PDB file of C-alpha atoms in Angstrom:
ATOM      1  CA  UNK M   1      -7.769 -10.321 -21.213  1.00  0.00           C
ATOM      2  CA  UNK M   2     -10.638 -11.216 -18.895  1.00  0.00           C
ATOM      3  CA  UNK M   3      -8.549 -13.071 -16.224  1.00  0.00           C
ATOM      4  CA  UNK M   4      -7.586 -12.010 -12.731  1.00  0.00           C
ATOM      5  CA  UNK M   5      -4.828  -9.266 -12.823  1.00  0.00           C
ATOM      6  CA  UNK M   6      -2.513  -8.177 -10.124  1.00  0.00           C
ATOM      7  CA  UNK M   7      -0.245  -5.196  -9.751  1.00  0.00           C
ATOM      8  CA  UNK M   8       2.543  -4.674  -9.382  1.00  0.00           C
ATOM      9  CA  UNK M   9       4.084  -8.096 -10.418  1.00  0.00           C
ATOM     10  CA  UNK M  10       7.185  -7.457  -8.388  1.00  0.00           C
ATOM     11  CA  UNK M  11       7.846  -5.233  -5.450  1.00  0.00           C
ATOM     12  CA  UNK M  12      11.122  -4.743  -3.679  1.00  0.00           C
ATOM     13  CA  UNK M  13      11.063  -2.731  -0.432  1.00  0.00           C
ATOM     14  CA  UNK M  14      13.058  -2.093   2.619  1.00  0.00           C
ATOM     15  CA  UNK M  15      12.187  -3.458   5.968  1.00  0.00           C
ATOM     16  CA  UNK M  16       9.800  -1.088   7.833  1.00  0.00           C
ATOM     17  CA  UNK M  17       8.260   0.380   4.648  1.00  0.00           C
ATOM     18  CA  UNK M  18       4.564  -0.095   3.665  1.00  0.00           C
ATOM     19  CA  UNK M  19       3.463  -1.689   0.575  1.00  0.00           C
ATOM     20  CA  UNK M  20       0.147  -2.040  -1.235  1.00  0.00           C
ATOM     21  CA  UNK M  21      -0.986  -4.577  -3.818  1.00  0.00           C
ATOM     22  CA  UNK M  22      -3.900  -4.452  -6.092  1.00  0.00           C
ATOM     23  CA  UNK M  23      -6.160  -7.159  -7.502  1.00  0.00           C
ATOM     24  CA  UNK M  24      -8.715  -7.002 -10.215  1.00  0.00           C
ATOM     25  CA  UNK M  25     -10.940 -10.107 -10.279  1.00  0.00           C
ATOM     26  CA  UNK M  26     -12.837 -11.484 -13.195  1.00  0.00           C
ATOM     27  CA  UNK M  27     -15.905  -9.341 -13.830  1.00  0.00           C
ATOM     28  CA  UNK M  28     -18.993 -10.360 -11.993  1.00  0.00           C
ATOM     29  CA  UNK M  29     -17.060 -12.657  -9.770  1.00  0.00           C
ATOM     30  CA  UNK M  30     -18.466 -12.025  -6.289  1.00  0.00           C
ATOM     31  CA  UNK M  31     -15.859 -13.815  -4.170  1.00  0.00           C
ATOM     32  CA  UNK M  32     -12.187 -12.594  -3.877  1.00  0.00           C
ATOM     33  CA  UNK M  33      -9.500 -14.419  -2.049  1.00  0.00           C
ATOM     34  CA  UNK M  34      -5.964 -13.565  -0.984  1.00  0.00           C
ATOM     35  CA  UNK M  35      -3.331 -16.208  -0.610  1.00  0.00           C
ATOM     36  CA  UNK M  36       0.302 -16.045   0.254  1.00  0.00           C
ATOM     37  CA  UNK M  37       2.895 -18.530  -1.151  1.00  0.00           C
ATOM     38  CA  UNK M  38       6.482 -19.003   0.006  1.00  0.00           C
ATOM     39  CA  UNK M  39       9.145 -20.845  -1.808  1.00  0.00           C
ATOM     40  CA  UNK M  40       8.519 -24.655  -2.105  1.00  0.00           C
ATOM     41  CA  UNK M  41       5.137 -24.432  -0.402  1.00  0.00           C
ATOM     42  CA  UNK M  42       1.455 -24.359  -1.547  1.00  0.00           C
ATOM     43  CA  UNK M  43      -0.530 -21.166  -1.350  1.00  0.00           C
ATOM     44  CA  UNK M  44      -1.933 -20.339   2.236  1.00  0.00           C
ATOM     45  CA  UNK M  45      -5.245 -18.577   2.600  1.00  0.00           C
ATOM     46  CA  UNK M  46      -5.098 -15.158   4.119  1.00  0.00           C
ATOM     47  CA  UNK M  47      -8.608 -13.658   3.637  1.00  0.00           C
ATOM     48  CA  UNK M  48     -11.536 -13.572   1.521  1.00  0.00           C
ATOM     49  CA  UNK M  49     -14.399 -11.133   0.410  1.00  0.00           C
ATOM     50  CA  UNK M  50     -17.875 -11.733  -0.697  1.00  0.00           C
ATOM     51  CA  UNK M  51     -18.773  -8.638  -2.554  1.00  0.00           C
ATOM     52  CA  UNK M  52     -17.507  -5.908  -0.380  1.00  0.00           C
ATOM     53  CA  UNK M  53     -17.660  -7.644   2.947  1.00  0.00           C
ATOM     54  CA  UNK M  54     -14.500  -9.301   4.388  1.00  0.00           C
ATOM     55  CA  UNK M  55     -15.912 -12.580   5.849  1.00  0.00           C
ATOM     56  CA  UNK M  56     -12.940 -14.422   6.996  1.00  0.00           C
ATOM     57  CA  UNK M  57      -9.381 -13.799   7.993  1.00  0.00           C
ATOM     58  CA  UNK M  58      -6.640 -16.309   8.620  1.00  0.00           C
ATOM     59  CA  UNK M  59      -4.555 -16.261  11.749  1.00  0.00           C
ATOM     60  CA  UNK M  60      -1.649 -15.686   9.269  1.00  0.00           C
ATOM     61  CA  UNK M  61      -3.073 -12.083   8.699  1.00  0.00           C
ATOM     62  CA  UNK M  62      -1.399 -10.182  11.440  1.00  0.00           C
ATOM     63  CA  UNK M  63      -2.413  -6.695  12.552  1.00  0.00           C
ATOM     64  CA  UNK M  64       0.041  -5.260   9.987  1.00  0.00           C
ATOM     65  CA  UNK M  65      -2.047  -6.611   7.230  1.00  0.00           C
ATOM     66  CA  UNK M  66      -5.263  -4.993   5.965  1.00  0.00           C
ATOM     67  CA  UNK M  67      -7.421  -5.670   2.987  1.00  0.00           C
ATOM     68  CA  UNK M  68     -10.222  -3.932   1.343  1.00  0.00           C
ATOM     69  CA  UNK M  69     -12.566  -4.501  -1.446  1.00  0.00           C
ATOM     70  CA  UNK M  70     -14.547  -1.222  -2.047  1.00  0.00           C
ATOM     71  CA  UNK M  71     -17.577  -1.384  -3.944  1.00  0.00           C
ATOM     72  CA  UNK M  72     -17.080  -5.212  -4.391  1.00  0.00           C
ATOM     73  CA  UNK M  73     -14.717  -4.748  -7.386  1.00  0.00           C
ATOM     74  CA  UNK M  74     -10.972  -4.576  -7.164  1.00  0.00           C
ATOM     75  CA  UNK M  75      -9.180  -5.381  -3.987  1.00  0.00           C
ATOM     76  CA  UNK M  76      -6.057  -3.988  -2.076  1.00  0.00           C
ATOM     77  CA  UNK M  77      -3.809  -5.683   0.284  1.00  0.00           C
ATOM     78  CA  UNK M  78      -1.613  -3.470   2.424  1.00  0.00           C
ATOM     79  CA  UNK M  79       1.306  -4.530   4.586  1.00  0.00           C
ATOM     80  CA  UNK M  80       2.448  -2.035   7.183  1.00  0.00           C
ATOM     81  CA  UNK M  81       5.921  -2.027   8.522  1.00  0.00           C
ATOM     82  CA  UNK M  82       7.241  -4.841   6.413  1.00  0.00           C
ATOM     83  CA  UNK M  83       9.438  -7.567   7.812  1.00  0.00           C
ATOM     84  CA  UNK M  84      11.740  -9.897   5.975  1.00  0.00           C
ATOM     85  CA  UNK M  85       9.398 -12.694   6.850  1.00  0.00           C
ATOM     86  CA  UNK M  86       6.850 -10.982   4.602  1.00  0.00           C
ATOM     87  CA  UNK M  87       8.716 -11.937   1.569  1.00  0.00           C
ATOM     88  CA  UNK M  88       6.640 -14.059  -0.467  1.00  0.00           C
ATOM     89  CA  UNK M  89       4.249 -14.333  -3.596  1.00  0.00           C
ATOM     90  CA  UNK M  90       0.928 -12.788  -2.847  1.00  0.00           C
ATOM     91  CA  UNK M  91      -1.721 -14.419  -4.873  1.00  0.00           C
ATOM     92  CA  UNK M  92      -5.312 -13.224  -5.664  1.00  0.00           C
ATOM     93  CA  UNK M  93      -8.150 -15.510  -6.788  1.00  0.00           C
ATOM     94  CA  UNK M  94     -11.848 -14.880  -7.670  1.00  0.00           C
ATOM     95  CA  UNK M  95     -14.799 -17.066  -8.063  1.00  0.00           C
ATOM     96  CA  UNK M  96     -18.527 -16.899  -8.732  1.00  0.00           C
ATOM     97  CA  UNK M  97     -19.790 -18.247  -5.448  1.00  0.00           C
ATOM     98  CA  UNK M  98     -18.341 -21.445  -4.459  1.00  0.00           C
ATOM     99  CA  UNK M  99     -17.263 -22.403  -7.965  1.00  0.00           C
ATOM    100  CA  UNK M 100     -13.689 -22.729  -9.436  1.00  0.00           C
ATOM    101  CA  UNK M 101     -11.206 -20.212  -8.034  1.00  0.00           C
ATOM    102  CA  UNK M 102      -9.159 -18.430 -10.795  1.00  0.00           C
ATOM    103  CA  UNK M 103      -5.764 -17.232  -9.752  1.00  0.00           C
ATOM    104  CA  UNK M 104      -3.933 -14.223 -10.872  1.00  0.00           C
ATOM    105  CA  UNK M 105      -0.237 -14.091 -11.657  1.00  0.00           C
ATOM    106  CA  UNK M 106       0.675 -12.907  -8.208  1.00  0.00           C
ATOM    107  CA  UNK M 107       2.819 -10.124  -6.760  1.00  0.00           C
ATOM    108  CA  UNK M 108       6.274 -11.125  -5.666  1.00  0.00           C
ATOM    109  CA  UNK M 109       7.407  -9.200  -2.602  1.00  0.00           C
ATOM    110  CA  UNK M 110      11.005  -8.946  -1.567  1.00  0.00           C
ATOM    111  CA  UNK M 111      11.707  -7.229   1.759  1.00  0.00           C
ATOM    112  CA  UNK M 112      15.312  -6.282   2.158  1.00  0.00           C
TER     113      UNK M 112
ATOM    114  CA  UNK C   1      -1.704 -29.063  11.372  1.00  0.00           C
ATOM    115  CA  UNK C   2      -1.472 -29.896   7.714  1.00  0.00           C
ATOM    116  CA  UNK C   3      -4.913 -30.713   6.525  1.00  0.00           C
ATOM    117  CA  UNK C   4      -3.853 -32.004   3.077  1.00  0.00           C
ATOM    118  CA  UNK C   5      -0.665 -34.129   2.701  1.00  0.00           C
ATOM    119  CA  UNK C   6       0.861 -34.472  -0.811  1.00  0.00           C
ATOM    120  CA  UNK C   7       3.395 -36.896  -2.108  1.00  0.00           C
ATOM    121  CA  UNK C   8       5.983 -37.230  -3.627  1.00  0.00           C
ATOM    122  CA  UNK C   9       7.629 -33.854  -3.173  1.00  0.00           C
ATOM    123  CA  UNK C  10       9.428 -34.237  -6.583  1.00  0.00           C
ATOM    124  CA  UNK C  11       8.907 -36.770  -9.488  1.00  0.00           C
ATOM    125  CA  UNK C  12      10.954 -37.424 -12.513  1.00  0.00           C
ATOM    126  CA  UNK C  13       9.280 -39.257 -15.470  1.00  0.00           C
ATOM    127  CA  UNK C  14      10.271 -40.249 -18.969  1.00  0.00           C
ATOM    128  CA  UNK C  15       8.376 -38.701 -21.829  1.00  0.00           C
ATOM    129  CA  UNK C  16       5.302 -40.975 -22.582  1.00  0.00           C
ATOM    130  CA  UNK C  17       5.297 -42.299 -19.086  1.00  0.00           C
ATOM    131  CA  UNK C  18       2.611 -41.975 -16.400  1.00  0.00           C
ATOM    132  CA  UNK C  19       2.918 -39.488 -13.568  1.00  0.00           C
ATOM    133  CA  UNK C  20       1.186 -40.224 -10.388  1.00  0.00           C
ATOM    134  CA  UNK C  21       0.710 -37.731  -7.500  1.00  0.00           C
ATOM    135  CA  UNK C  22      -1.016 -38.698  -4.247  1.00  0.00           C
ATOM    136  CA  UNK C  23      -2.887 -36.603  -1.603  1.00  0.00           C
ATOM    137  CA  UNK C  24      -4.550 -37.573   1.620  1.00  0.00           C
ATOM    138  CA  UNK C  25      -6.882 -35.403   3.632  1.00  0.00           C
ATOM    139  CA  UNK C  26      -8.143 -35.262   7.250  1.00  0.00           C
ATOM    140  CA  UNK C  27     -11.366 -33.123   7.204  1.00  0.00           C
ATOM    141  CA  UNK C  28     -14.303 -35.144   6.237  1.00  0.00           C
ATOM    142  CA  UNK C  29     -16.246 -31.913   5.507  1.00  0.00           C
ATOM    143  CA  UNK C  30     -14.203 -31.316   2.356  1.00  0.00           C
ATOM    144  CA  UNK C  31     -16.356 -31.796  -0.643  1.00  0.00           C
ATOM    145  CA  UNK C  32     -14.359 -30.230  -3.449  1.00  0.00           C
ATOM    146  CA  UNK C  33     -10.898 -31.479  -4.567  1.00  0.00           C
ATOM    147  CA  UNK C  34      -9.074 -29.488  -7.342  1.00  0.00           C
ATOM    148  CA  UNK C  35      -5.647 -30.010  -8.860  1.00  0.00           C
ATOM    149  CA  UNK C  36      -3.663 -26.934  -9.868  1.00  0.00           C
ATOM    150  CA  UNK C  37      -0.771 -26.674 -12.183  1.00  0.00           C
ATOM    151  CA  UNK C  38       1.827 -23.816 -11.622  1.00  0.00           C
ATOM    152  CA  UNK C  39       4.752 -22.898 -13.761  1.00  0.00           C
ATOM    153  CA  UNK C  40       7.495 -20.832 -12.413  1.00  0.00           C
ATOM    154  CA  UNK C  41       6.539 -17.052 -11.864  1.00  0.00           C
ATOM    155  CA  UNK C  42       2.918 -17.822 -12.677  1.00  0.00           C
ATOM    156  CA  UNK C  43      -0.172 -18.205 -10.694  1.00  0.00           C
ATOM    157  CA  UNK C  44      -1.855 -21.690 -10.124  1.00  0.00           C
ATOM    158  CA  UNK C  45      -4.147 -22.726 -12.903  1.00  0.00           C
ATOM    159  CA  UNK C  46      -6.963 -25.269 -12.510  1.00  0.00           C
ATOM    160  CA  UNK C  47      -6.140 -28.421 -14.162  1.00  0.00           C
ATOM    161  CA  UNK C  48      -9.076 -30.681 -12.993  1.00  0.00           C
ATOM    162  CA  UNK C  49     -11.384 -30.997 -10.048  1.00  0.00           C
ATOM    163  CA  UNK C  50     -13.675 -33.740  -8.519  1.00  0.00           C
ATOM    164  CA  UNK C  51     -16.370 -33.862  -5.920  1.00  0.00           C
ATOM    165  CA  UNK C  52     -16.842 -36.944  -3.726  1.00  0.00           C
ATOM    166  CA  UNK C  53     -19.939 -38.248  -5.500  1.00  0.00           C
ATOM    167  CA  UNK C  54     -17.650 -39.801  -8.106  1.00  0.00           C
ATOM    168  CA  UNK C  55     -14.655 -41.959  -7.761  1.00  0.00           C
ATOM    169  CA  UNK C  56     -12.954 -41.037 -11.039  1.00  0.00           C
ATOM    170  CA  UNK C  57     -13.031 -38.138 -13.502  1.00  0.00           C
ATOM    171  CA  UNK C  58     -10.924 -37.861 -16.678  1.00  0.00           C
ATOM    172  CA  UNK C  59     -10.181 -34.996 -18.859  1.00  0.00           C
ATOM    173  CA  UNK C  60      -7.832 -35.751 -21.752  1.00  0.00           C
ATOM    174  CA  UNK C  61      -4.636 -36.994 -20.406  1.00  0.00           C
ATOM    175  CA  UNK C  62      -5.505 -36.056 -16.801  1.00  0.00           C
ATOM    176  CA  UNK C  63      -7.372 -38.339 -14.350  1.00  0.00           C
ATOM    177  CA  UNK C  64      -8.322 -38.027 -10.744  1.00  0.00           C
ATOM    178  CA  UNK C  65      -9.017 -41.051  -8.730  1.00  0.00           C
ATOM    179  CA  UNK C  66     -10.950 -40.482  -5.519  1.00  0.00           C
ATOM    180  CA  UNK C  67     -11.277 -42.821  -2.508  1.00  0.00           C
ATOM    181  CA  UNK C  68     -13.727 -41.367  -0.021  1.00  0.00           C
ATOM    182  CA  UNK C  69     -13.276 -44.154   2.553  1.00  0.00           C
ATOM    183  CA  UNK C  70      -9.492 -43.885   2.674  1.00  0.00           C
ATOM    184  CA  UNK C  71      -9.699 -39.987   2.375  1.00  0.00           C
ATOM    185  CA  UNK C  72      -7.270 -40.099  -0.502  1.00  0.00           C
ATOM    186  CA  UNK C  73      -7.206 -38.818  -4.047  1.00  0.00           C
ATOM    187  CA  UNK C  74      -4.676 -38.912  -6.820  1.00  0.00           C
ATOM    188  CA  UNK C  75      -3.752 -37.264 -10.153  1.00  0.00           C
ATOM    189  CA  UNK C  76      -2.540 -39.322 -13.066  1.00  0.00           C
ATOM    190  CA  UNK C  77      -1.028 -37.812 -16.090  1.00  0.00           C
ATOM    191  CA  UNK C  78      -0.894 -40.278 -19.028  1.00  0.00           C
ATOM    192  CA  UNK C  79       1.562 -39.878 -21.835  1.00  0.00           C
ATOM    193  CA  UNK C  80       3.535 -37.282 -19.845  1.00  0.00           C
ATOM    194  CA  UNK C  81       5.058 -34.628 -22.014  1.00  0.00           C
ATOM    195  CA  UNK C  82       8.040 -32.180 -21.223  1.00  0.00           C
ATOM    196  CA  UNK C  83       5.628 -29.460 -21.492  1.00  0.00           C
ATOM    197  CA  UNK C  84       3.788 -31.028 -18.332  1.00  0.00           C
ATOM    198  CA  UNK C  85       6.973 -30.104 -16.370  1.00  0.00           C
ATOM    199  CA  UNK C  86       5.604 -27.895 -13.526  1.00  0.00           C
ATOM    200  CA  UNK C  87       4.636 -28.020  -9.865  1.00  0.00           C
ATOM    201  CA  UNK C  88       1.314 -29.700  -9.192  1.00  0.00           C
ATOM    202  CA  UNK C  89      -0.820 -28.794  -6.112  1.00  0.00           C
ATOM    203  CA  UNK C  90      -3.829 -30.808  -4.723  1.00  0.00           C
ATOM    204  CA  UNK C  91      -6.254 -28.795  -2.753  1.00  0.00           C
ATOM    205  CA  UNK C  92      -9.417 -29.383  -0.837  1.00  0.00           C
ATOM    206  CA  UNK C  93     -12.306 -27.131   0.402  1.00  0.00           C
ATOM    207  CA  UNK C  94     -15.798 -27.055   1.730  1.00  0.00           C
ATOM    208  CA  UNK C  95     -17.247 -25.834  -1.429  1.00  0.00           C
ATOM    209  CA  UNK C  96     -20.911 -25.784  -0.094  1.00  0.00           C
ATOM    210  CA  UNK C  97     -19.792 -23.825   2.886  1.00  0.00           C
ATOM    211  CA  UNK C  98     -19.789 -20.097   3.346  1.00  0.00           C
ATOM    212  CA  UNK C  99     -16.154 -19.796   3.071  1.00  0.00           C
ATOM    213  CA  UNK C 100     -14.750 -22.089   0.401  1.00  0.00           C
ATOM    214  CA  UNK C 101     -11.055 -21.101   0.801  1.00  0.00           C
ATOM    215  CA  UNK C 102      -8.708 -23.865  -0.598  1.00  0.00           C
ATOM    216  CA  UNK C 103      -6.441 -25.857   1.585  1.00  0.00           C
ATOM    217  CA  UNK C 104      -3.418 -26.752  -0.544  1.00  0.00           C
ATOM    218  CA  UNK C 105      -0.877 -29.448  -0.366  1.00  0.00           C
ATOM    219  CA  UNK C 106       2.784 -28.699  -0.402  1.00  0.00           C
ATOM    220  CA  UNK C 107       3.137 -29.372  -4.101  1.00  0.00           C
ATOM    221  CA  UNK C 108       4.893 -31.902  -6.395  1.00  0.00           C
ATOM    222  CA  UNK C 109       7.538 -30.753  -8.713  1.00  0.00           C
ATOM    223  CA  UNK C 110       7.270 -32.860 -11.889  1.00  0.00           C
ATOM    224  CA  UNK C 111      10.053 -33.132 -14.406  1.00  0.00           C
ATOM    225  CA  UNK C 112       9.296 -34.970 -17.650  1.00  0.00           C
ATOM    226  CA  UNK C 113      12.620 -36.072 -19.378  1.00  0.00           C
ATOM    227  CA  UNK C 114      12.563 -36.092 -23.223  1.00  0.00           C
TER     228      UNK C 114
END
């Protein structure tokens, strides 16, 4: 399978815990995006990388959120001190330049 | 401020009918308009996309109509099938820019009745 993969697919955590998600983009895609989708809404942009550089962060990305893309390959999104409002589907997408963004299956986070 | 407005929120169509979903945008810098299809528990998948240099693009049963002066674009699904039942999102971006993140509409849940 050469598509975008995300792990884990589901994560249940207690409020206050830290969680980390991983995204593996399509090989050779230099851009990687993180979006968040809540029930009944469209995906909302969080941040994006061009190669290993994080070039843009949405105001939705509070200080509790951090993302990395070491070596310009896979990316991780960490949420510290999770809150119930963080419950959402976290989607990763990759593209070659400004071409089509291909989305992964997402990680569903539930904060109890 | 919602930059891409999508309607209707939900749509019920009979098998074989035409499904029409509309979107309006505000930012005249947008130059790339994709439609994504999403099934429950899955990530969005690109269906069809258009750039503002053309007024219509057709791929199989799916057609995008684009009206630059009105800042509107729409998705037409011809001969709708039960397998088309999903949530559809329009989106927009400044593809030629340095960022290119997509701004999505709120989605339309389509149900095609057999």
